[in-house]
Structures are given as structure tokens and as C-alpha cells.
Amino acid sequence: MAWVPRGLRDGIVTTSYPRRPDGYGPGFVGSVAVSQVPGDPPDALADAVTACPTAAIVVSGNVVQLDRGRCILCGRCSELAPGTFRPDPGFETATVGRRPLVVPARAGEEPDDATLAAARAALGRRVRALRRSVHVRHVDAGSDGSDEWEVSALTNPVYDVQRLGVFFTASPKHADLLLVTGVGSIGMTGPLEQVYDVMPHPKVVVGAGVEAVTGGMIGRRYASSGGVTGVIPVDVFVPGSPPSPFGLLYGILLAIGVLAGPVVIGAEANDARTAR
Amino acid sequence: LNEDVVSEGTATTMFPDTMRRVRHGARLCGLFALGDGSASGATRLVAVVSDDGTLWSEEAALARGQRRFASLAAEVPAAAWYERRIHDLFGLRPVGHPQLDPLVLPLRRGVHAPLGPDGHAEQPLDPDPTPLRAHVHGEGVFTIPYGPVRSGVFETVEYLVETAGEDIPHLRARIYYKHRGVEAAFEGRTVADGVLLAERVEGVASVAHALAFCGAVEVLGGIDVPAGAQLARVVHAELERIANHLDTVVRHTEAAGQAVAYAAFSHHKERVQRLRGRLCGNRFGRGVVVPGGVARPLRLAPSEVLSALGKLQHDVEDDFRRLMGTPSFLDRLRRTGILSNDDARRFAALGPVGRASGAHEDVRRSRPYGAYERLGNPVGTPESDGDALARQRVRIEEIEGSFHLVRQAADMLDELGEPARWRSPVPPLTGEAIGWAEAPQGEVLSLVRLEEGRLAQVAQRSASFHNLAAYPAAFGKDILTDVAFIEASFGLSIAGAAG
């Protein structure tokens, strides 16, 4: 019976997130922040663009944009052009739709309040039935294996997603939320489509990790689709390579409408099949 | 060109030195197809052998237009998967291969190899979803496919179990679902980008893959890695080993339904991941190991590392004592998934899998790299039972050894003070070299070919690829409910195997 007292010994190790902020967030680089006005000389910026291993940075004229759907957080840009790029702590980086991953939004392209509210309401209507009991089916579509560690960490006593009414399920037919990792390897496109098709409505899809968004370091090749957005429609994107467990948790909560994040659903982002 | 123009000869005429060494007990580490830069596609086959603490490689040139070579696999089972991979990717046919099923690319007939002699026509694949033909025949025998979408949070893989109901006479692994084309993704990149890609070949062993890749570049350039950087590398690599070995325990306890033990060990693993994150900013130690050294020093002072380590080690070892005294848990591992010493030798099994079956090589000791030459590397108790329990015991001892190594490295870093530099410059290089490292799963090999600082070809061979070939040999006396334990005890990464 040695395990019974052992189970009680450590007390509660579970985070209070999302009810209260978690202290782990600030100690963790979750994204790269980009200044609205570049604070570096042009050659330093050019160096940062060249050094980026996934071509995530685009400079045009006086505007610098970084695509978090490509960024693997290698930190080179913030070393070469520290006036423009800054490692940002925190893990609440997931977005609804693909476009908000490109930061900062160009002048005139920032979503206005009405668009935000409408988009939030649309997703809210779709997932209203799911809020208190969400069954998640995870599918690995060509990950490097680290993503699965972070996904399975959600069931350890620190994150303990069950306390939030989120459960992992074996059968896609019981699943409400599809959590996809990986580059969209060609061998997995068929099985992934099948899983998506047999899931009952309403369903929501979270693409986890830059590999699922753009293919990351692998990109698009003979065996890789360069992300899963061309295979199934993705609602919520979680950046990171791999995303942290808190980042995944935030993405899941965002997808089921528990949290109101910076919600932007462009029609083109929501229907990925036509977008490509 | 007629592919029969050139006779393929025999394995012995093609690789005389390799075959002689293997017949005398040397271990085949791998067989690779490499180009030479002058022509597109593979022009050479390279066999790599580990013999008495030295790595030997032997080349066999392919004549122009030659698409066939003599298979080694009939005599050396460890070569079987390498030859299947070469056949899939490079379109070279191993003549006399005992079982030339598709491995990483189950293409329909007529689609040519993506890295083959006709150049890199990277056309999209057209996977054939029909199962491979059955190997076991008899009344009532049927095939259960486990996967590719598994029941739970697992990497994608399909295990085809041929069974008459309860026993498992035969099991095959299909890994092509996860093939991402990593080898092709290296081409044309700088070494600095190459290491980021190497980290993603097998994401749970990022540090080991980065070390093997950087080792090859450093050998090629004759680059000295600063002493402080070598020690920092040991800290990152050994914490990675602790995290991976704890992960196999987590999966064992989950499969056994040991809820409290599962909670305890998954909490320990999370603590290790957080410590790694605090040390370098990434929970998987990514972006730290760079060619020539490390990108940055440890973010914690050696004294802070030591104090974090002390509490962690105490808690982990306390729970191991409890777990290894829980009969209902041990019963699931004992005599489960036995890889015989003979099979371990035939398949040249690596890492903890090999070390639990009498194959004791650990390249941290047999071919020490970096600071391992100077550190007192604890020798584990030899195990030869070859069952899941033996693999578990090997990993428990290795965790203890890793704690010891991290502590030594932190002490030495403390004595060293602030070194002048953490990395040596790497000039643009041309040439070819092999690097290695002992990942948690076993030896990682990295064959790197550089042309003026750009990667012309990289073959990053994970221990998971090598060991997965031996995995079916561990089934035989087991029943379906043992599968979860055998899988967890092998601790393989499918990403690393599928490439």
C-alpha cells in the first residue's frame, strides 16, 4: 500500500491556470515580439532576414513583419536586430485563424472591433455545446516526436486538463476537438482526412506547432505537405516548435470558446481547402 | 541504361573489410548511399562498423548506371532495414535481400525513388494504403492493425500483428506514415541551419542529434570545442537522457494502470523539462548546441543546478524504490518482450535495448566524445535477461549515472569560472565526416558531406531506426496485452526511424 500515502505526500501540484495566471509563463520564451517601427539599421535587419532559418521575416520598406506560423524561436533575429525583435515571455500565443500569426498587423489591416466581435460570436455559436465536456482526438501527422511529449504532458498532475472538462479519447467518432501535430506527411494525409470526416458535428480543429502550420524547418517537400492546412480546415493555430503544454492548453481553451482571445476568422483562413 | 550491365558481385567482394570485421564480432552501425557532388544521386555505398572502440567505414563505388548491389542482409540482419531504405529512397536494389518490403515509401509501382539516380525529382508521393501481404498462414490466423492513428497520444505508426487470437507469432512495423523527407531537407543549408534541422530529426533526442551533427562538422574542420562548452553539452545531453528514461517509466505505469505512480513520474518528467527550459530557454535543449561549441552558457549558476538536481534525484530515486517493490507492476514487465542475446547481437541492438540483452556498448565510454573523456563515467551492471524488466533496470541505473555526470560537469564548470569563449569559429568547410553521440535511445550517427560550407548531404541515423528492425524479434512468447509494455520498454521514436 506504499502508493496511497505517496499519492498524498506532495499535496496539490496542479496549476490554477486559467483561473489565475501561472508563474511559469513569464520564465518562458513563447514568441518573438516585433516593434511597429524597426529600431535597427537596414543592414542589421537584412542580416536578421538572412539568418532566419525558416524565412519567417519579411521586410518591405519601413514595415517589418514576422510570421509566427514559421518562427521556430531560434532567437537569431533578436540577437542580430535587438531593436526590432524581442523574445517575449508568456504562452498565450495561439490565434483563431492563420492571419493573426503574422505580427504586427499592417496599418489598415488591424481587425476592427465589430469584426472581432462577429468572429468571436461565430466560433462561440459553433462550439457552444462543447464547453463543459470536450473530447480531444490527437493525430500525429508527421511530427518530430517532441510535440507528443507536450500534448501528453497535459494529462500530468501539473496541467491536469481533466479538471477543465477536457478529455483525450481514442475514437475519432467520440471526439469534438481534433488536435493535429506535424508537417502533414504525405503518408498521413489520407488517415487525417478520414479522422476529420468521421468526427461528429460540431467539431473544431487545433493545429499545434509551426510544423502543422507551415512545415517549419522541413517545409513542403516530396513527403511533406508543408503543414496540415491544405489537408483539413484548421480553426486555431498554436505556434512554437514544439508548443509548450501551457501554449497547447491556451489553444484548446481558445478553440472551445472558454477564453476570449484575439479572435479573427477570415473566411479564407477558416476554409483552408479553398485557401490553397 | 540496362541495369544489368554491371554485375553486383557479392557482399564480400563489395565490402571485404566490413564483412571480415562483422564475422569476427564487430557491430554494423549502418549502410548508407551517398553522392559525391559531381553527379546527382547516389554514387557510393558506405558501410560503417564499430570494432573495438573504433569506427570504420568502407566504401563501394557504384558504376555509372548501376542500380543493383549485393545484399548484406542475408548474412547480417542488421543491414536489412538500411537496404530497404536505400531501395525506397535511392532506387538501388539489394539483390538477395531476404524480405524487400517497402519501408519508408510504400509507393505504387512506377514512381521512382525521390533521391534516386535520376536526380531529385521531388514529386509528391502516392501512398498505397493496402496492407502488406501476410507472413503467417494457417487456420484462424488474421491480422490486427494497430494504427496508424493510435488509441491515445502516441506517435503515428502501424503495427501489424498477425495472430490466431491471443499469441503474437509475428509483428511488423509500418513507419512510412511519418516519413517527412528530412534527409532531402538538409541539402543546400548552412551548417548553422543544419543543426536546427538535426534537432528535429528525432525531437525527443534533440541534443544528441545536434551533438552527432556538430561532431561531424568539428572533426572535418579540426575544430576544438572550448572546455566550458563541452561541459555545458554534457549537462544538456544527460538531462535529456533523464527525461527520456523517465518517459518510458511514465508509459509503463500508464499501461499498468498504476495511477499514483503515473502521476508521480509524469510530475518528475515535467520537473526535468522545466529545469532544461530554465537552463537554456527551451524544454528540449534546442538551439544550444552549435558547431564549435554552445550558443550560450547555462542560464543558471552551477550551484543552482546542483541544488535543483539534489531534490529531484532524491524524489526520483525514492519513487523508483517504491515502483521496483510493487509486484503487480513488476509482473507485467518480467519475462515480457524478451530480446534474446543472440538476436540483440544479430541486429546489433543499440542503447538500453542492447544493454539489457548483453550488448553492452555505450559510445560515451567506447568512443568518448567531448568532455566524456575526462568525466568519470559510471559503468552500469551488465544485464542479459533481455526482457522489459531488464530494460527498465538498465534505464534506472543510467538515470543515476546521468545525475552523477551532470553533477560532475556542474562542479567542473564552477571551477572553470567564466571561460574566454563558449564557441570556436567554424570556417566554410568542404569534405565528409562522421559524428556520433549516445542518445537516450542509443548511438546516433551523423554522416555529413559539405561543399564550401553548404550541406551537400546529411544522413542522420537514429538509434530508433536501427533498433526498430530488432523490435519484432522481441515478440513471440507474448500476448496482445503485452504490446504496450514491449513498445514502451523499447522507447523508440518513430520520427527518428521514419526520417
PDB file of N, CA and C in Angstrom, chain B residues 49 64 223 417:
ATOM      1  N   VAL B  49      31.140   0.408 -39.456  1.00  0.00           N
ATOM      2  CA  VAL B  49      31.267  -0.683 -38.490  1.00  0.00           C
ATOM      3  C   VAL B  49      31.968  -0.172 -37.238  1.00  0.00           C
ATOM      4  N   ARG B  64      28.551   3.793 -63.128  1.00  0.00           N
ATOM      5  CA  ARG B  64      27.520   4.631 -63.729  1.00  0.00           C
ATOM      6  C   ARG B  64      26.389   3.770 -64.267  1.00  0.00           C
ATOM      7  N   ILE B 223      38.184  21.352 -35.443  1.00  0.00           N
ATOM      8  CA  ILE B 223      37.819  22.463 -34.570  1.00  0.00           C
ATOM      9  C   ILE B 223      37.835  22.008 -33.108  1.00  0.00           C
ATOM     10  N   GLY B 417      35.163  28.738 -13.850  1.00  0.00           N
ATOM     11  CA  GLY B 417      34.819  30.155 -13.866  1.00  0.00           C
ATOM     12  C   GLY B 417      34.267  30.553 -15.216  1.00  0.00           C
TER      13      GLY B 417
END
